[in-house]
Amino acid sequence: METQLHGGFGQGLVKGLSVTLRTMLHRSVTVQYPHVRPDLPARSRGVIALKQENCTVCYKCSRECPDWCIYIDAHKETHEPAGGGRARSAKILDRFAIDYALCMYCGICVEACPFDALFWSREFDYAEYDIHELTHEKERLEEWTYTVLPPPPLEVGAEASEEGRA
Amino acid sequence: MSDTDVRPAFQSSDLMNMVRGGGVDIVPAGEFATEEMILNIGPQHPSTHGVLRIVVELDGEVITRAEPVIGYMHRGAEKLAEFRDARQTLVLMNRHDWLSAFNNELGWTIAVERLAEIEVPDRAQWIRTMFAEFNRIMNHLVFMGSYPLELGAMTPIFYSFREREMVQDLVESATGARMHHSFARVGGLKDDLPRGFLKRAGEVLVALRRLLKDYDQLIMGNEIVFKRCRDVGPIHPSIAVAYGCSGPTLQSTGVAMDPRKDTPYEKYGEVEFEVPVGARGDSYDRLWVLVQRVRQSCDIIEQCLDRLPAGPYRTGGLLNKAIKIPEGEIYVRTENPLGVQGYYVVGNGKKEPYRLKMRTASFSNISVLPSILPGTLVPDLIAILGSIFFVVGDVDK
């Protein structure tokens, strides 16, 4: 089973050079990144987008985050219904921020969100010179929603789970 | 703490002198003697990939003693896991050996599933097996490229990374990430495969097999690589077993130990593959076993693609529910790309494990270094170190 060297000395080098020569005649696979943007798959975990109007401030994402990089502040507002009756209280989102310097891009928050407020976007080029700017506040997170792609169709043989798609 | 302080770990042995940078012998008057030199290789050294430090005692160019000093990348993954539930721990498990992320998370989820007695659907098991093998290929391609680089050959890394990129693109289309996939979940998978995956996977396999043929010509048949690696750093099977080596390091010595065969998990019991074994246990055999393992992985993936059944991709009723790890303990060992990965989990009925102990492949593999390095030359140290195939994050956890 062992690979042995055949032939005289130098034959392996010639064979190696033939591989190099063959590659030389092929087209290069290098992508000239800043000029050509990569076409990433729809599932790529690039940045998390927040759709504020779907958020009910349940804190599930911030609790499930493995390194607790989601910051949420909210206050309660009570409304007197116009037609009378018991006053209703609702949580209003004051702050929703994700610290991308801490984020591990695991996607647990997107999975845990019960109201479809968080989505993955495949955008990735949001590097900053200052680490504090990596904390994206809710306005910036909202902007990412315009780059969110619909989930790709599933492979043949896949069965939609009874709980729907995560 | 300065480096010259006496550290408790070294007090019991005469290695203390070595670490302190001592080693001055008293020479009787009138006699000539050579003084041994202490050389620190690492923690930051281009030829040790990662922050592994090796203290070697040299007599000229010959190594008389060697001791790896580890812990520079210790991140406390075991302790961190005690405060995180199964899904959150998965993220940590991704990262201790960053080149075999899916294999790590697979072992962890299997441990939790067996402890909590959760059944995994067939389709999920097949997909998991397939991804574990894709990850194995991705891991091995890194080492197939970086090992010749350490020996001084620039070219192979471009070939291996070119093909690795294809595998990575494929895996990314399903998992969404290139390195830390976080795709396995307790009870199945995060999501099903996207459309067109199986077709693309078949194409990638064809390209991979072509690369392996090129690789045989470019590297394995290359005289310089052969002369540089043959009979360099041979490990005796009994030494390898005694130190707990596994993966290519053990298989190259002729011991065909592989949890995929011995204690099949997922669908490894139903697929046909061979465990390649070397004959001499030297650096060349280790590289050879690595290349053969990629061939076997291609075969396994091919069978997975053919036999993938329709069905659900995860057990119903588990989505977004934190799984309680029941009281009890379990040890699960899986074959990671670099060797045997073991997870010892103790549960106490809470969501978080009471204790998690990881047995990592790289840690055991590099522990064999002090026994094989003495007597070798410094240039060979690089060849041996590279051929042990380790990830420092896996050593230090």
Coordinates of C-alpha atoms in Angstrom, one line a residue:
Chain A
M1 CA 0.0 0.0 0.0
E2 CA 3.0 2.2 0.4
T3 CA 3.8 4.8 -2.2
Q4 CA 7.2 4.2 -3.6
L5 CA 9.3 6.3 -5.9
H6 CA 9.7 4.9 -9.4
G7 CA 12.2 5.7 -12.0
G8 CA 15.4 7.6 -11.8
F9 CA 16.1 10.7 -9.7
G10 CA 14.4 13.7 -11.1
Q11 CA 11.4 12.1 -12.5
G12 CA 9.2 13.3 -9.7
L13 CA 10.4 16.8 -10.2
V14 CA 9.5 16.6 -13.9
K15 CA 6.1 15.2 -13.0
G16 CA 5.6 18.1 -10.6
L17 CA 6.5 20.6 -13.2
S18 CA 4.0 19.1 -15.6
V19 CA 1.3 19.9 -13.0
T20 CA 2.6 23.4 -12.8
L21 CA 2.6 23.7 -16.6
R22 CA -1.0 22.4 -16.8
T23 CA -2.1 24.9 -14.2
M24 CA -0.3 27.7 -16.0
L25 CA -2.4 27.1 -19.1
H26 CA -5.7 27.2 -17.2
R27 CA -7.6 30.3 -16.4
S28 CA -6.8 31.8 -12.9
V29 CA -9.5 31.3 -10.3
T30 CA -8.4 34.4 -8.3
V31 CA -11.2 36.9 -7.6
Q32 CA -10.0 40.5 -7.7
Y33 CA -11.9 41.3 -4.6
P34 CA -12.3 45.1 -4.3
H35 CA -13.2 45.3 -8.0
V36 CA -15.2 42.1 -8.2
R37 CA -17.5 41.4 -5.3
P38 CA -18.0 37.8 -4.4
D39 CA -21.4 36.3 -5.0
L40 CA -22.1 34.8 -1.6
P41 CA -24.9 32.3 -1.0
A42 CA -28.2 33.6 0.4
R43 CA -27.5 31.8 3.7
S44 CA -24.2 33.5 4.3
R45 CA -23.9 34.9 7.8
G46 CA -22.6 38.3 7.1
V47 CA -24.4 40.8 9.3
I48 CA -27.6 40.6 11.3
A49 CA -30.5 42.9 10.3
L50 CA -33.3 44.0 12.6
K51 CA -36.8 44.8 11.5
Q52 CA -37.8 47.0 14.4
E53 CA -41.6 46.9 13.9
N54 CA -41.5 43.1 14.4
C55 CA -39.6 43.3 17.7
T56 CA -41.7 42.8 20.8
V57 CA -38.8 43.3 23.2
C58 CA -39.0 39.8 24.5
Y59 CA -35.2 39.7 25.2
K60 CA -35.0 36.2 23.9
C61 CA -32.1 37.0 21.5
S62 CA -30.0 38.8 24.1
R63 CA -30.6 35.9 26.6
E64 CA -29.7 33.2 24.1
C65 CA -26.6 34.9 22.8
P66 CA -23.6 32.9 23.8
D67 CA -21.5 35.9 24.6
W68 CA -24.2 38.4 25.4
C69 CA -23.4 41.0 22.7
I70 CA -27.0 42.2 22.2
Y71 CA -28.0 45.3 24.2
I72 CA -31.7 46.1 24.6
D73 CA -33.3 48.9 26.4
A74 CA -37.0 49.4 26.5
H75 CA -39.7 51.1 28.5
K76 CA -43.4 50.4 29.1
E77 CA -46.1 52.7 27.9
T78 CA -49.7 52.4 29.0
H79 CA -52.5 53.3 26.6
E80 CA -56.0 54.0 27.6
P81 CA -58.2 52.5 24.9
A82 CA -60.4 55.1 23.2
G83 CA -63.5 53.1 23.9
G84 CA -62.8 52.8 27.6
G85 CA -61.8 49.7 29.5
R86 CA -58.6 48.4 31.0
A87 CA -55.4 50.2 30.2
R88 CA -53.1 48.3 27.9
S89 CA -49.3 48.4 28.3
A90 CA -46.8 47.8 25.6
K91 CA -43.0 47.7 25.6
I92 CA -41.3 50.3 23.4
L93 CA -37.9 49.6 22.1
D94 CA -35.4 52.4 23.1
R95 CA -32.2 50.7 22.1
F96 CA -31.3 47.6 20.2
A97 CA -27.6 47.3 19.5
I98 CA -25.4 44.4 18.4
D99 CA -21.7 44.6 19.2
Y100 CA -20.1 43.0 16.2
A101 CA -16.7 43.2 17.9
L102 CA -18.1 40.5 20.3
C103 CA -20.5 38.7 18.0
M104 CA -19.5 35.1 17.1
Y105 CA -21.8 34.9 14.1
C106 CA -23.5 31.8 15.3
G107 CA -27.0 32.8 14.3
I108 CA -28.6 31.7 17.6
C109 CA -30.4 35.1 18.0
V110 CA -31.9 34.8 14.5
E111 CA -33.0 31.3 15.3
A112 CA -34.4 32.2 18.7
C113 CA -36.4 35.2 17.6
P114 CA -40.1 34.2 17.7
F115 CA -41.4 37.1 15.8
D116 CA -39.1 37.3 12.7
A117 CA -37.5 40.5 13.7
L118 CA -33.9 39.3 13.0
F119 CA -32.5 38.2 9.7
W120 CA -29.1 37.3 8.3
S121 CA -27.8 39.4 5.5
R122 CA -24.8 38.4 3.4
E123 CA -23.2 41.9 3.5
F124 CA -19.8 41.7 5.1
D125 CA -17.7 44.9 4.5
Y126 CA -18.4 46.9 7.5
A127 CA -15.0 47.1 9.0
E128 CA -14.2 50.2 11.1
Y129 CA -11.1 52.0 12.3
D130 CA -12.6 52.4 15.8
I131 CA -13.9 49.3 17.6
H132 CA -16.8 51.3 19.2
E133 CA -18.3 51.8 15.7
L134 CA -18.7 48.1 15.4
T135 CA -21.6 48.4 17.8
H136 CA -24.5 48.9 15.4
E137 CA -27.5 50.7 16.8
K138 CA -31.0 49.9 15.7
E139 CA -31.1 52.4 12.9
R140 CA -28.0 50.9 11.3
L141 CA -29.4 47.4 11.9
E142 CA -32.6 48.4 10.2
E143 CA -30.7 49.5 7.2
W144 CA -29.3 46.0 6.7
T145 CA -32.8 44.7 6.2
Y146 CA -32.8 46.1 2.7
T147 CA -30.0 43.7 1.8
V148 CA -31.7 40.5 3.2
L149 CA -32.3 37.8 0.6
P150 CA -35.1 35.3 0.8
P151 CA -34.1 31.9 2.0
P152 CA -33.1 29.6 -0.8
P153 CA -35.3 26.7 -2.0
L154 CA -34.6 23.4 -0.3
E155 CA -33.0 20.4 -1.9
V156 CA -35.1 17.6 -3.3
G157 CA -36.2 15.2 -0.5
A158 CA -36.3 18.0 2.1
E159 CA -39.4 18.1 4.1
A160 CA -40.7 21.2 5.7
S161 CA -40.6 20.7 9.4
E162 CA -44.0 21.1 11.2
E163 CA -42.6 24.1 13.0
G164 CA -41.8 25.9 9.8
R165 CA -38.5 27.3 8.8
A166 CA -36.1 28.6 11.4
Chain B
M1 CA 5.7 36.1 36.6
S2 CA 9.0 36.1 34.9
D3 CA 10.2 33.1 33.0
T4 CA 13.0 32.4 35.4
D5 CA 10.7 31.7 38.3
V6 CA 10.5 28.2 39.5
R7 CA 7.2 26.9 38.3
P8 CA 5.5 24.1 40.3
A9 CA 4.9 22.0 37.3
F10 CA 8.6 21.7 36.6
Q11 CA 9.8 21.3 40.1
S12 CA 9.6 17.6 40.1
S13 CA 11.7 17.0 37.1
D14 CA 15.1 18.2 36.0
L15 CA 13.3 20.0 33.1
M16 CA 13.2 22.9 35.5
N17 CA 16.8 23.8 34.6
M18 CA 15.9 23.7 31.0
V19 CA 13.0 26.0 31.2
R20 CA 14.9 28.4 33.4
G21 CA 17.6 28.5 30.7
G22 CA 20.2 26.8 32.9
G23 CA 22.1 23.8 31.8
V24 CA 25.6 24.9 32.6
D25 CA 27.7 21.8 33.4
I26 CA 30.6 21.8 35.7
V27 CA 33.6 20.7 33.7
P28 CA 36.6 19.2 35.5
A29 CA 39.8 21.3 35.0
G30 CA 41.8 20.5 32.0
E31 CA 39.0 18.8 30.1
F32 CA 37.1 20.0 27.2
A33 CA 33.4 19.8 27.1
T34 CA 30.7 21.3 25.0
E35 CA 28.1 23.3 26.7
E36 CA 24.6 22.4 25.8
M37 CA 22.5 25.2 24.4
I38 CA 18.9 25.9 25.3
L39 CA 16.8 27.1 22.4
N40 CA 13.3 28.3 22.6
I41 CA 11.4 27.6 19.5
G42 CA 8.2 29.7 19.7
P43 CA 5.8 30.8 21.1
Q44 CA 5.9 33.0 18.0
H45 CA 7.8 31.3 15.3
P46 CA 6.9 31.0 11.6
S47 CA 7.4 27.3 11.5
T48 CA 5.2 26.4 14.4
H49 CA 1.8 27.2 13.2
G50 CA 0.3 28.8 16.2
V51 CA 1.6 29.7 19.6
L52 CA 3.3 26.4 20.5
R53 CA 6.6 26.8 22.3
I54 CA 9.1 24.1 22.3
V55 CA 12.2 24.3 24.5
V56 CA 15.0 22.2 23.1
E57 CA 18.4 21.4 24.5
L58 CA 20.9 21.2 21.8
D59 CA 24.3 19.5 21.6
G60 CA 25.5 21.1 18.4
E61 CA 22.7 20.6 16.0
V62 CA 21.4 17.5 17.7
I63 CA 18.5 17.7 20.0
T64 CA 19.1 16.1 23.4
R65 CA 15.9 17.1 25.1
A66 CA 12.7 18.7 24.0
E67 CA 9.7 19.8 25.9
P68 CA 6.6 21.5 24.5
V69 CA 5.3 24.3 26.6
I70 CA 1.6 24.8 26.0
G71 CA -1.2 26.9 27.3
Y72 CA -0.6 30.2 25.5
M73 CA -3.9 29.9 23.9
H74 CA -5.9 28.5 26.7
R75 CA -9.4 29.9 26.5
G76 CA -11.1 27.8 29.2
A77 CA -13.6 26.3 26.8
E78 CA -14.5 23.6 29.4
K79 CA -15.3 26.1 32.1
L80 CA -17.2 28.4 29.7
A81 CA -19.4 25.4 28.7
E82 CA -20.6 25.1 32.3
F83 CA -22.5 28.4 31.9
R84 CA -24.0 27.8 28.5
D85 CA -26.8 25.5 27.3
A86 CA -26.2 22.9 24.6
R87 CA -26.8 25.2 21.6
Q88 CA -24.6 28.0 23.0
T89 CA -21.8 25.5 23.9
L90 CA -21.9 24.4 20.2
V91 CA -20.5 27.8 19.4
L92 CA -17.5 27.2 21.7
M93 CA -17.0 23.7 20.4
N94 CA -16.7 25.1 16.9
R95 CA -13.7 27.1 17.9
H96 CA -11.3 25.0 20.0
D97 CA -10.1 23.3 16.8
W98 CA -11.0 25.8 14.2
L99 CA -10.1 23.6 11.3
S100 CA -12.5 20.9 12.2
A101 CA -15.5 22.9 13.4
F102 CA -18.2 20.6 12.1
N103 CA -16.6 17.4 13.5
N104 CA -16.3 19.1 16.9
E105 CA -20.0 20.2 17.0
L106 CA -21.0 16.7 15.8
G107 CA -19.3 15.1 18.7
W108 CA -20.8 17.5 21.2
T109 CA -24.4 17.1 19.8
I110 CA -24.0 13.3 19.8
A111 CA -23.0 13.4 23.4
V112 CA -26.0 15.5 24.4
E113 CA -28.4 13.4 22.2
R114 CA -27.2 10.1 23.8
L115 CA -27.5 11.5 27.3
A116 CA -31.0 13.0 26.7
E117 CA -32.0 10.0 24.5
I118 CA -33.0 12.1 21.5
E119 CA -33.5 10.3 18.2
V120 CA -32.1 11.9 15.1
P121 CA -33.9 11.5 11.8
D122 CA -32.1 9.4 9.1
R123 CA -31.7 12.3 6.7
A124 CA -30.0 14.4 9.3
Q125 CA -27.6 11.6 10.2
W126 CA -26.6 11.2 6.5
I127 CA -26.1 14.9 6.0
R128 CA -24.1 15.1 9.2
T129 CA -21.9 12.3 8.1
M130 CA -21.4 14.0 4.8
F131 CA -20.5 17.4 6.4
A132 CA -18.1 15.7 8.8
E133 CA -16.3 14.3 5.8
F134 CA -16.3 17.6 3.9
N135 CA -14.8 19.2 7.0
R136 CA -12.2 16.5 7.2
I137 CA -11.2 17.2 3.6
M138 CA -11.1 20.9 4.3
N139 CA -8.9 20.3 7.3
H140 CA -6.5 17.9 5.5
L141 CA -6.2 20.2 2.6
V142 CA -4.8 22.9 4.9
F143 CA -2.2 20.5 6.2
M144 CA -1.4 19.1 2.8
G145 CA -0.6 22.6 1.7
S146 CA 1.1 23.9 4.8
Y147 CA 3.3 21.0 5.5
P148 CA 5.3 21.3 2.2
L149 CA 5.3 25.0 2.9
E150 CA 7.1 24.3 6.2
L151 CA 9.5 22.1 4.3
G152 CA 10.2 25.0 1.9
A153 CA 7.9 24.2 -1.0
M154 CA 5.8 27.2 -1.9
T155 CA 3.6 25.7 -4.7
P156 CA 1.4 23.1 -3.0
I157 CA -0.4 25.5 -0.8
F158 CA -1.9 27.3 -3.8
Y159 CA -3.2 24.0 -5.2
S160 CA -4.7 22.8 -1.9
F161 CA -6.3 26.1 -1.0
R162 CA -7.7 26.4 -4.5
E163 CA -9.6 23.1 -4.1
R164 CA -10.3 23.9 -0.4
E165 CA -12.1 27.1 -1.6
M166 CA -14.4 25.0 -3.7
V167 CA -15.3 22.8 -0.7
Q168 CA -15.7 25.9 1.5
D169 CA -18.0 27.5 -1.0
L170 CA -20.1 24.4 -1.1
V171 CA -20.3 24.1 2.7
E172 CA -21.0 27.8 3.0
S173 CA -24.0 27.6 0.7
A174 CA -25.6 25.2 3.2
T175 CA -24.3 26.4 6.5
G176 CA -23.8 30.1 5.9
A177 CA -20.3 30.1 7.3
R178 CA -16.8 29.3 6.0
M179 CA -15.2 28.2 9.2
H180 CA -17.4 28.1 12.2
H181 CA -20.4 26.3 10.7
S182 CA -22.7 26.0 13.7
F183 CA -24.8 23.7 11.5
A184 CA -25.5 20.7 13.8
R185 CA -28.2 21.0 16.4
V186 CA -29.2 18.7 19.2
G187 CA -31.8 16.5 17.4
G188 CA -30.7 17.1 13.9
L189 CA -29.5 20.1 11.8
K190 CA -30.1 23.8 11.7
D191 CA -31.6 23.7 8.3
D192 CA -32.0 21.4 5.3
L193 CA -29.7 21.5 2.3
P194 CA -30.3 24.3 -0.3
R195 CA -31.4 23.2 -3.8
G196 CA -28.6 22.2 -6.1
F197 CA -26.3 21.2 -3.3
L198 CA -26.1 17.5 -4.2
K199 CA -25.2 18.3 -7.8
R200 CA -22.5 20.8 -6.8
A201 CA -21.2 18.3 -4.2
G202 CA -20.7 15.8 -7.0
E203 CA -18.8 18.3 -9.0
V204 CA -16.6 19.2 -6.1
L205 CA -15.8 15.5 -5.6
V206 CA -14.6 15.2 -9.2
A207 CA -12.4 18.2 -8.8
L208 CA -11.0 16.9 -5.5
R209 CA -10.1 13.6 -7.0
R210 CA -8.3 15.4 -9.8
L211 CA -6.3 17.4 -7.2
L212 CA -5.3 14.2 -5.3
K213 CA -3.9 12.9 -8.6
D214 CA -1.9 16.1 -9.1
Y215 CA -0.9 16.0 -5.5
D216 CA 0.6 12.5 -5.9
Q217 CA 2.7 13.8 -8.7
L218 CA 3.6 17.1 -7.2
I219 CA 4.4 16.1 -3.6
M220 CA 4.3 12.5 -2.8
G221 CA 6.4 11.6 -5.8
N222 CA 8.8 14.5 -5.3
E223 CA 12.3 13.3 -4.5
I224 CA 13.1 16.3 -2.3
V225 CA 10.0 15.7 -0.1
F226 CA 10.8 12.0 0.0
K227 CA 14.4 12.6 1.1
R228 CA 13.3 15.2 3.6
C229 CA 10.6 13.2 5.2
R230 CA 11.5 9.5 4.8
D231 CA 12.7 8.0 8.1
V232 CA 12.5 11.4 9.8
G233 CA 10.9 11.3 13.2
P234 CA 9.6 7.7 13.2
I235 CA 7.3 6.8 16.0
H236 CA 7.1 3.2 17.2
P237 CA 3.5 1.9 17.4
S238 CA 3.8 1.1 21.1
I239 CA 5.0 4.7 21.8
A240 CA 2.2 6.1 19.8
V241 CA -0.4 4.1 21.6
A242 CA 1.2 4.8 25.0
Y243 CA 1.0 8.5 24.4
G244 CA -2.5 8.4 23.2
C245 CA -1.8 9.4 19.7
S246 CA -4.6 9.1 17.2
G247 CA -5.5 10.1 13.7
P248 CA -2.8 10.2 11.0
T249 CA -0.1 10.2 13.7
L250 CA -1.2 6.8 15.0
Q251 CA -2.4 5.3 11.7
S252 CA 0.9 6.1 10.1
T253 CA 2.6 3.7 12.5
G254 CA 0.4 0.8 11.3
V255 CA -2.3 0.9 14.0
A256 CA -5.7 1.1 12.3
M257 CA -7.6 2.7 15.2
D258 CA -10.4 4.8 14.0
P259 CA -13.7 5.4 16.0
R260 CA -15.5 5.5 12.7
K261 CA -14.8 1.8 12.4
D262 CA -14.5 0.8 16.0
T263 CA -17.5 2.5 17.5
P264 CA -19.5 3.7 14.5
Y265 CA -21.5 6.8 15.1
E266 CA -24.0 8.5 12.7
K267 CA -23.9 6.5 9.5
Y268 CA -20.3 5.4 9.5
G269 CA -21.4 1.8 10.2
E270 CA -23.3 1.7 6.9
V271 CA -20.8 3.2 4.6
E272 CA -17.8 1.4 3.2
F273 CA -14.3 2.9 3.6
E274 CA -10.9 1.9 4.6
V275 CA -8.6 3.1 7.3
P276 CA -5.3 3.8 5.6
V277 CA -2.3 2.7 7.6
G278 CA 1.4 3.5 7.1
A279 CA 4.3 1.1 7.7
R280 CA 7.1 3.1 9.3
G281 CA 5.4 5.9 11.2
D282 CA 7.8 8.5 9.9
S283 CA 6.9 12.0 8.6
Y284 CA 6.4 10.8 5.0
D285 CA 4.0 8.1 6.2
R286 CA 2.0 10.7 8.2
L287 CA 1.6 12.9 5.1
W288 CA 0.8 9.8 3.0
V289 CA -1.9 8.7 5.5
L290 CA -3.3 12.2 5.4
V291 CA -3.7 12.2 1.6
Q292 CA -5.2 8.7 1.7
R293 CA -7.7 9.8 4.2
V294 CA -9.0 12.5 1.8
R295 CA -9.5 9.8 -0.8
Q296 CA -11.5 7.8 1.8
S297 CA -13.5 10.8 2.7
C298 CA -14.4 11.3 -1.0
D299 CA -15.7 7.8 -1.1
I300 CA -17.8 8.3 2.0
I301 CA -19.3 11.5 0.6
E302 CA -20.1 9.7 -2.6
Q303 CA -22.0 7.1 -0.7
C304 CA -23.8 9.7 1.4
L305 CA -24.9 11.6 -1.8
D306 CA -26.2 8.3 -3.3
R307 CA -28.1 7.2 -0.2
L308 CA -29.4 10.4 1.2
P309 CA -33.1 9.6 2.1
A310 CA -36.0 12.1 2.0
G311 CA -37.4 13.1 5.4
P312 CA -37.2 15.6 8.1
Y313 CA -33.9 17.2 9.0
R314 CA -34.4 17.5 12.7
T315 CA -36.5 15.9 15.4
G316 CA -39.8 17.7 15.8
G317 CA -40.6 19.7 19.0
L318 CA -37.0 20.7 19.7
L319 CA -36.8 23.9 17.8
N320 CA -35.8 26.8 20.1
K321 CA -36.2 24.7 23.2
A322 CA -33.3 24.6 25.5
I323 CA -32.6 21.0 26.1
K324 CA -32.1 19.9 29.7
I325 CA -29.2 17.6 30.1
P326 CA -30.4 14.8 32.3
E327 CA -28.5 13.5 35.3
G328 CA -25.8 11.1 34.3
E329 CA -22.6 11.0 32.5
I330 CA -21.4 10.0 29.1
Y331 CA -18.2 9.8 27.1
V332 CA -18.5 10.0 23.3
R333 CA -15.5 9.7 21.1
T334 CA -15.5 10.6 17.5
E335 CA -12.9 10.7 14.8
N336 CA -11.9 14.3 14.2
P337 CA -9.6 15.1 11.2
L338 CA -6.6 15.2 13.5
G339 CA -7.5 12.2 15.7
V340 CA -9.9 11.0 18.4
Q341 CA -12.1 13.7 19.9
G342 CA -13.7 12.8 23.1
Y343 CA -16.5 14.6 25.0
Y344 CA -17.1 13.6 28.6
V345 CA -20.3 15.2 29.7
V346 CA -21.8 15.2 33.2
G347 CA -25.3 16.4 33.4
N348 CA -27.3 17.3 36.5
G349 CA -30.7 18.0 35.1
K350 CA -30.0 21.6 34.2
K351 CA -29.7 23.1 30.8
E352 CA -26.0 23.6 31.3
P353 CA -23.6 20.7 31.7
Y354 CA -22.3 20.2 35.2
R355 CA -18.9 19.4 33.8
L356 CA -17.5 19.0 30.3
K357 CA -14.1 17.4 29.7
M358 CA -12.7 17.5 26.2
R359 CA -10.1 15.0 25.0
T360 CA -8.6 16.6 22.1
A361 CA -6.5 15.0 19.4
S362 CA -3.8 17.6 19.0
F363 CA -3.0 17.6 22.8
S364 CA -2.3 13.9 22.9
N365 CA -0.5 14.0 19.6
I366 CA 2.1 16.6 20.5
S367 CA 2.7 15.0 23.9
V368 CA 4.7 12.4 22.0
L369 CA 7.3 15.0 20.9
P370 CA 9.6 14.7 24.0
S371 CA 10.0 11.0 23.2
I372 CA 10.7 11.3 19.5
L373 CA 12.7 14.5 19.2
P374 CA 15.9 13.6 21.1
G375 CA 18.5 12.5 18.6
T376 CA 17.1 14.4 15.7
L377 CA 18.5 17.5 14.1
V378 CA 17.0 21.0 14.4
P379 CA 16.0 21.2 10.7
D380 CA 14.3 17.9 11.1
L381 CA 12.4 19.3 14.1
I382 CA 10.4 21.4 11.7
A383 CA 9.7 18.5 9.4
I384 CA 8.5 16.4 12.4
L385 CA 6.5 19.2 14.0
G386 CA 4.7 19.9 10.8
S387 CA 3.9 16.2 10.2
I388 CA 2.3 15.7 13.6
F389 CA -0.6 17.9 12.3
F390 CA -2.0 19.8 15.2
V391 CA -4.0 22.9 15.8
V392 CA -2.8 24.9 18.8
G393 CA -6.3 25.9 19.8
D394 CA -7.0 22.2 20.0
V395 CA -3.9 21.7 22.2
D396 CA -4.7 24.5 24.6
K397 CA -8.5 24.3 24.5

